[in-house]
């Protein structure tokens, strides 16, 4: 298939493009900066804020992955909704057979954070022009360069003790980047995946606290966690920006989501793309190994 990847230069997209080529697909790597692009596939210019550029980028494509967000912008909700509408229109115009979108886990009957609600809205908007959408919903993706993983790693490496808000007890189901890529590639031309939404996760459900402690143990670092119930989300985001290299806006958006439980409720994907997802410790070791290799 000829497949366009929107977000090809990003954390997930940069690992997905070579995997798609390996699976025999012809990859169009969409980016706003094609001259700078060094990854797999043929670079094509496309900006989700410019529907004309999307029409040109999607010409001749059979399917597309949608891996774009603007989490670092205060008005991400409006931007990401407009972008999804524009992409859905251009995809229908180009006669695409499928869009595959990687969104976020979180229960519909929970009060979802602005970030998770926005990821959910993108799901709906991508499907509004009639192109079948396959949605994979993930929690934290563990891999070198991922925002949430970097937050975890940097906290552990920079602080031997932390005062943390209540969210350290929220349950999550982290997944290794390599496994996300296997699922993304596996659903592309699978007939049973068309128009469906799947939860994806690793084999373990962990609280944020467990994740921090397991990384500290793997890295051989001391870590004392003292939860402080009154630490507000605003204060927490300033604190994160001080300790890590995550900016305040992204930190605040991510912290807003940390009160939502993000665990797999339906594992139907396991019968469609069959393999054993790797455990958290192994995913951490792979992320740390890739960081060492690229340093
Ligand atoms: N990271 C995680 O832990 C995680 C967890 C669950 C779900 N997800 C989902 O996975 C998807 C990808 O996330 P990621 O972490 O890989 O993101 P990322 O590393 O931040 O990459 C974002 C990509 O979006 C592209 N982009 C941004 N604005 C654009 C615009 N106006 N037009 C065209 N492209 C634009 C960027 O490409 P250029 O700058 O080259 O144009 C970049 O490649 C998202 O849908 C996210 O919700 C991620």
PDB file of N, CA, C and O in Angstrom, residues 168-198:
ATOM      1  N   UNK A 168       0.131  10.369  41.939  1.00  0.00           N
ATOM      2  CA  UNK A 168       1.083   9.249  41.912  1.00  0.00           C
ATOM      3  C   UNK A 168       0.408   7.903  42.141  1.00  0.00           C
ATOM      4  O   UNK A 168       0.968   6.872  41.836  1.00  0.00           O
ATOM      5  N   UNK A 169      -0.815   7.918  42.670  1.00  0.00           N
ATOM      6  CA  UNK A 169      -1.506   6.632  42.890  1.00  0.00           C
ATOM      7  C   UNK A 169      -2.421   6.235  41.727  1.00  0.00           C
ATOM      8  O   UNK A 169      -2.997   5.154  41.738  1.00  0.00           O
ATOM      9  N   UNK A 170      -2.584   7.107  40.725  1.00  0.00           N
ATOM     10  CA  UNK A 170      -3.456   6.763  39.591  1.00  0.00           C
ATOM     11  C   UNK A 170      -2.883   5.577  38.822  1.00  0.00           C
ATOM     12  O   UNK A 170      -1.677   5.505  38.589  1.00  0.00           O
ATOM     13  N   UNK A 171      -3.786   4.695  38.378  1.00  0.00           N
ATOM     14  CA  UNK A 171      -3.315   3.492  37.669  1.00  0.00           C
ATOM     15  C   UNK A 171      -3.192   3.736  36.161  1.00  0.00           C
ATOM     16  O   UNK A 171      -4.033   4.405  35.566  1.00  0.00           O
ATOM     17  N   UNK A 172      -2.147   3.176  35.585  1.00  0.00           N
ATOM     18  CA  UNK A 172      -1.901   3.324  34.145  1.00  0.00           C
ATOM     19  C   UNK A 172      -1.483   1.969  33.590  1.00  0.00           C
ATOM     20  O   UNK A 172      -1.192   1.057  34.347  1.00  0.00           O
ATOM     21  N   UNK A 173      -1.435   1.870  32.275  1.00  0.00           N
ATOM     22  CA  UNK A 173      -0.964   0.616  31.662  1.00  0.00           C
ATOM     23  C   UNK A 173       0.028   0.945  30.547  1.00  0.00           C
ATOM     24  O   UNK A 173      -0.341   0.971  29.366  1.00  0.00           O
ATOM     25  N   UNK A 174       1.275   1.241  30.936  1.00  0.00           N
ATOM     26  CA  UNK A 174       2.263   1.674  29.944  1.00  0.00           C
ATOM     27  C   UNK A 174       2.543   0.599  28.900  1.00  0.00           C
ATOM     28  O   UNK A 174       2.398  -0.588  29.162  1.00  0.00           O
ATOM     29  N   UNK A 175       2.968   1.050  27.723  1.00  0.00           N
ATOM     30  CA  UNK A 175       3.264   0.119  26.627  1.00  0.00           C
ATOM     31  C   UNK A 175       4.577   0.529  25.962  1.00  0.00           C
ATOM     32  O   UNK A 175       4.865   1.724  25.839  1.00  0.00           O
ATOM     33  N   UNK A 176       5.353  -0.473  25.545  1.00  0.00           N
ATOM     34  CA  UNK A 176       6.635  -0.194  24.884  1.00  0.00           C
ATOM     35  C   UNK A 176       6.395   0.364  23.495  1.00  0.00           C
ATOM     36  O   UNK A 176       5.466  -0.055  22.788  1.00  0.00           O
ATOM     37  N   UNK A 177       7.253   1.301  23.084  1.00  0.00           N
ATOM     38  CA  UNK A 177       7.130   1.903  21.755  1.00  0.00           C
ATOM     39  C   UNK A 177       7.142   0.838  20.649  1.00  0.00           C
ATOM     40  O   UNK A 177       6.357   0.886  19.712  1.00  0.00           O
ATOM     41  N   UNK A 178       8.038  -0.157  20.784  1.00  0.00           N
ATOM     42  CA  UNK A 178       8.138  -1.201  19.751  1.00  0.00           C
ATOM     43  C   UNK A 178       6.801  -1.934  19.603  1.00  0.00           C
ATOM     44  O   UNK A 178       6.403  -2.319  18.499  1.00  0.00           O
ATOM     45  N   UNK A 179       6.077  -2.111  20.715  1.00  0.00           N
ATOM     46  CA  UNK A 179       4.792  -2.812  20.658  1.00  0.00           C
ATOM     47  C   UNK A 179       3.696  -1.934  20.048  1.00  0.00           C
ATOM     48  O   UNK A 179       2.823  -2.417  19.321  1.00  0.00           O
ATOM     49  N   UNK A 180       3.748  -0.626  20.334  1.00  0.00           N
ATOM     50  CA  UNK A 180       2.795   0.299  19.689  1.00  0.00           C
ATOM     51  C   UNK A 180       2.972   0.214  18.171  1.00  0.00           C
ATOM     52  O   UNK A 180       2.005   0.119  17.417  1.00  0.00           O
ATOM     53  N   UNK A 181       4.252   0.199  17.743  1.00  0.00           N
ATOM     54  CA  UNK A 181       4.537   0.155  16.304  1.00  0.00           C
ATOM     55  C   UNK A 181       4.011  -1.165  15.707  1.00  0.00           C
ATOM     56  O   UNK A 181       3.415  -1.185  14.628  1.00  0.00           O
ATOM     57  N   UNK A 182       4.165  -2.271  16.424  1.00  0.00           N
ATOM     58  CA  UNK A 182       3.647  -3.566  15.917  1.00  0.00           C
ATOM     59  C   UNK A 182       2.137  -3.511  15.731  1.00  0.00           C
ATOM     60  O   UNK A 182       1.598  -3.987  14.741  1.00  0.00           O
ATOM     61  N   UNK A 183       1.453  -2.923  16.706  1.00  0.00           N
ATOM     62  CA  UNK A 183      -0.004  -2.807  16.578  1.00  0.00           C
ATOM     63  C   UNK A 183      -0.381  -1.887  15.418  1.00  0.00           C
ATOM     64  O   UNK A 183      -1.290  -2.181  14.637  1.00  0.00           O
ATOM     65  N   UNK A 184       0.324  -0.749  15.311  1.00  0.00           N
ATOM     66  CA  UNK A 184      -0.016   0.207  14.245  1.00  0.00           C
ATOM     67  C   UNK A 184       0.157  -0.442  12.868  1.00  0.00           C
ATOM     68  O   UNK A 184      -0.705  -0.312  11.996  1.00  0.00           O
ATOM     69  N   UNK A 185       1.268  -1.167  12.677  1.00  0.00           N
ATOM     70  CA  UNK A 185       1.512  -1.818  11.383  1.00  0.00           C
ATOM     71  C   UNK A 185       0.491  -2.946  11.179  1.00  0.00           C
ATOM     72  O   UNK A 185      -0.079  -3.104  10.102  1.00  0.00           O
ATOM     73  N   UNK A 186       0.223  -3.687  12.240  1.00  0.00           N
ATOM     74  CA  UNK A 186      -0.653  -4.861  12.146  1.00  0.00           C
ATOM     75  C   UNK A 186      -2.092  -4.545  11.772  1.00  0.00           C
ATOM     76  O   UNK A 186      -2.751  -5.342  11.097  1.00  0.00           O
ATOM     77  N   UNK A 187      -2.609  -3.390  12.187  1.00  0.00           N
ATOM     78  CA  UNK A 187      -4.025  -3.092  11.899  1.00  0.00           C
ATOM     79  C   UNK A 187      -4.228  -2.514  10.500  1.00  0.00           C
ATOM     80  O   UNK A 187      -5.356  -2.488   9.998  1.00  0.00           O
ATOM     81  N   UNK A 188      -3.144  -2.056   9.859  1.00  0.00           N
ATOM     82  CA  UNK A 188      -3.306  -1.273   8.625  1.00  0.00           C
ATOM     83  C   UNK A 188      -4.166  -1.955   7.572  1.00  0.00           C
ATOM     84  O   UNK A 188      -5.127  -1.376   7.080  1.00  0.00           O
ATOM     85  N   UNK A 189      -3.811  -3.201   7.213  1.00  0.00           N
ATOM     86  CA  UNK A 189      -4.621  -3.830   6.163  1.00  0.00           C
ATOM     87  C   UNK A 189      -5.377  -5.047   6.693  1.00  0.00           C
ATOM     88  O   UNK A 189      -5.756  -5.938   5.950  1.00  0.00           O
ATOM     89  N   UNK A 190      -5.617  -5.050   8.001  1.00  0.00           N
ATOM     90  CA  UNK A 190      -6.378  -6.154   8.593  1.00  0.00           C
ATOM     91  C   UNK A 190      -7.878  -5.854   8.430  1.00  0.00           C
ATOM     92  O   UNK A 190      -8.360  -4.842   8.936  1.00  0.00           O
ATOM     93  N   UNK A 191      -8.611  -6.748   7.743  1.00  0.00           N
ATOM     94  CA  UNK A 191     -10.032  -6.427   7.476  1.00  0.00           C
ATOM     95  C   UNK A 191     -10.850  -6.254   8.757  1.00  0.00           C
ATOM     96  O   UNK A 191     -11.776  -5.438   8.803  1.00  0.00           O
ATOM     97  N   UNK A 192     -10.500  -6.991   9.823  1.00  0.00           N
ATOM     98  CA  UNK A 192     -11.297  -6.894  11.059  1.00  0.00           C
ATOM     99  C   UNK A 192     -11.019  -5.626  11.859  1.00  0.00           C
ATOM    100  O   UNK A 192     -11.689  -5.353  12.860  1.00  0.00           O
ATOM    101  N   UNK A 193     -10.019  -4.864  11.440  1.00  0.00           N
ATOM    102  CA  UNK A 193      -9.683  -3.642  12.186  1.00  0.00           C
ATOM    103  C   UNK A 193     -10.372  -2.411  11.604  1.00  0.00           C
ATOM    104  O   UNK A 193     -10.399  -1.352  12.228  1.00  0.00           O
ATOM    105  N   UNK A 194     -10.967  -2.581  10.418  1.00  0.00           N
ATOM    106  CA  UNK A 194     -11.561  -1.422   9.749  1.00  0.00           C
ATOM    107  C   UNK A 194     -12.677  -0.789  10.580  1.00  0.00           C
ATOM    108  O   UNK A 194     -13.586  -1.479  11.042  1.00  0.00           O
ATOM    109  N   UNK A 195     -12.586   0.501  10.799  1.00  0.00           N
ATOM    110  CA  UNK A 195     -13.651   1.244  11.486  1.00  0.00           C
ATOM    111  C   UNK A 195     -13.783   0.919  12.969  1.00  0.00           C
ATOM    112  O   UNK A 195     -14.790   1.256  13.581  1.00  0.00           O
ATOM    113  N   UNK A 196     -12.767   0.274  13.555  1.00  0.00           N
ATOM    114  CA  UNK A 196     -12.888  -0.115  14.965  1.00  0.00           C
ATOM    115  C   UNK A 196     -11.924   0.641  15.879  1.00  0.00           C
ATOM    116  O   UNK A 196     -10.915   1.172  15.425  1.00  0.00           O
ATOM    117  N   UNK A 197     -12.271   0.640  17.165  1.00  0.00           N
ATOM    118  CA  UNK A 197     -11.436   1.296  18.175  1.00  0.00           C
ATOM    119  C   UNK A 197     -10.901   0.242  19.128  1.00  0.00           C
ATOM    120  O   UNK A 197     -11.666  -0.611  19.596  1.00  0.00           O
ATOM    121  N   UNK A 198      -9.594   0.289  19.390  1.00  0.00           N
ATOM    122  CA  UNK A 198      -8.971  -0.705  20.264  1.00  0.00           C
ATOM    123  C   UNK A 198      -8.177  -0.023  21.374  1.00  0.00           C
ATOM    124  O   UNK A 198      -7.528   1.000  21.139  1.00  0.00           O
TER     125      UNK A 198
END
